[in-house]
Amino acid sequence: MASTDKPDRESIKSEEAPAAHPRRSNYSSVHVALRFLLFAASVTAVVVMVTAKQTEIVPVPGLPISVPLEAKFSDSPAFLYFISALSVAGLYGILTTLAAISTVLKPAYATRFLLHFALLDVLMLGIVASATGAAGGVAYVGLKGNSHVRWGKVCNVYDKFCQHVGSSIAVALFASVLLVLLTMLSVFSIYRKIPK
C-alpha cells in the first residue's frame, strides 16, 4: 500500500480503543455481597432459634418428685416475633440481592433502586432491631432472672437451649449491623450521583 492510499475501514476499527462501558462502581459489588450476607445471617438466626429446644428433669417445689419439662422457642411470644421478623429479613435479603445484581447488569436503573434500597433498609433495620431487642430482653431474664419479681433464671437448667437462643440473637445483631452498613452505603452511593 502506498503512502498516499487511505487506510481501509477494517484497520481503523482494529486500531480504535474498545467502546467504553458504563463505569461500574465497586459499591455495586459491595451491595450485592452485603445483601447476600444479610440473607445468610437472617436464615442462620432463624434456623438456630427454631432448633432451640431442650427437655430436662426438674424437681417440683414442695413435692418429692421430678417431672420432665421442655423449653422451646415457641413458648415465648418474643421469640415468635423474632422468628417472624428474621424470616421477613431473609426474604428481603434474597430479593434485594437479586435486585442489586440486576442494577450491576443494568446500571441505568441504579439510582432509582438505591433510593428504594435506602428506604426499605431503614424499615427492615427497625423491624430486625426491635425483634432482636425483644428476644434479647427475654433471653437476659432467662440468663440472670429477676429477683424483684421472683423470676428465677432458667439457663442454669436449660443450658443448650440458652446457648441456641444467645447464638441466634448474636447473629441477628450481625444482621442489624449489616442493615446499618447497607443504609449508609445506599445513601452514600446516591450522594455520589448528585451532579457537582
C-alpha angles and dihedrals in degrees: 000000000000123000091247093056117101115238114252122248095255094061091047092053092049092052095049120097116255116269112275113249120215108278110258117205123224085234089076093062091044089052091053093047095047092047091051089049088052090054092047094046093048094049091046092051091050094047093048092048094046091052091052101114132129136167121206135174105246126188116239110236112247095011129084093232136093126212133193112253125186127214115200137161094249091066091077126061089208090059091048090052088048091053092048095047095046091046089055089047090052092051090046090049095055094043093050091045089058091045091050090051089052090053089053090053095042108028093179090083096044098102094051091047092047091056092050091045092052093051096044093044090057091049092048091046090057092050096046094043093050092048091047091049093049093049091043091054092052091045091051092053088049090051101043104016122212116261093189093066094026097247107156123215115255103188091084087065102030099041098154091047091052092047090055092048093047093048091049092051091049091053090047089053088054089052089052091052089050090053091051090051092047091051092050092046093050093049092046091049090052090048091053090055093058108107113246 
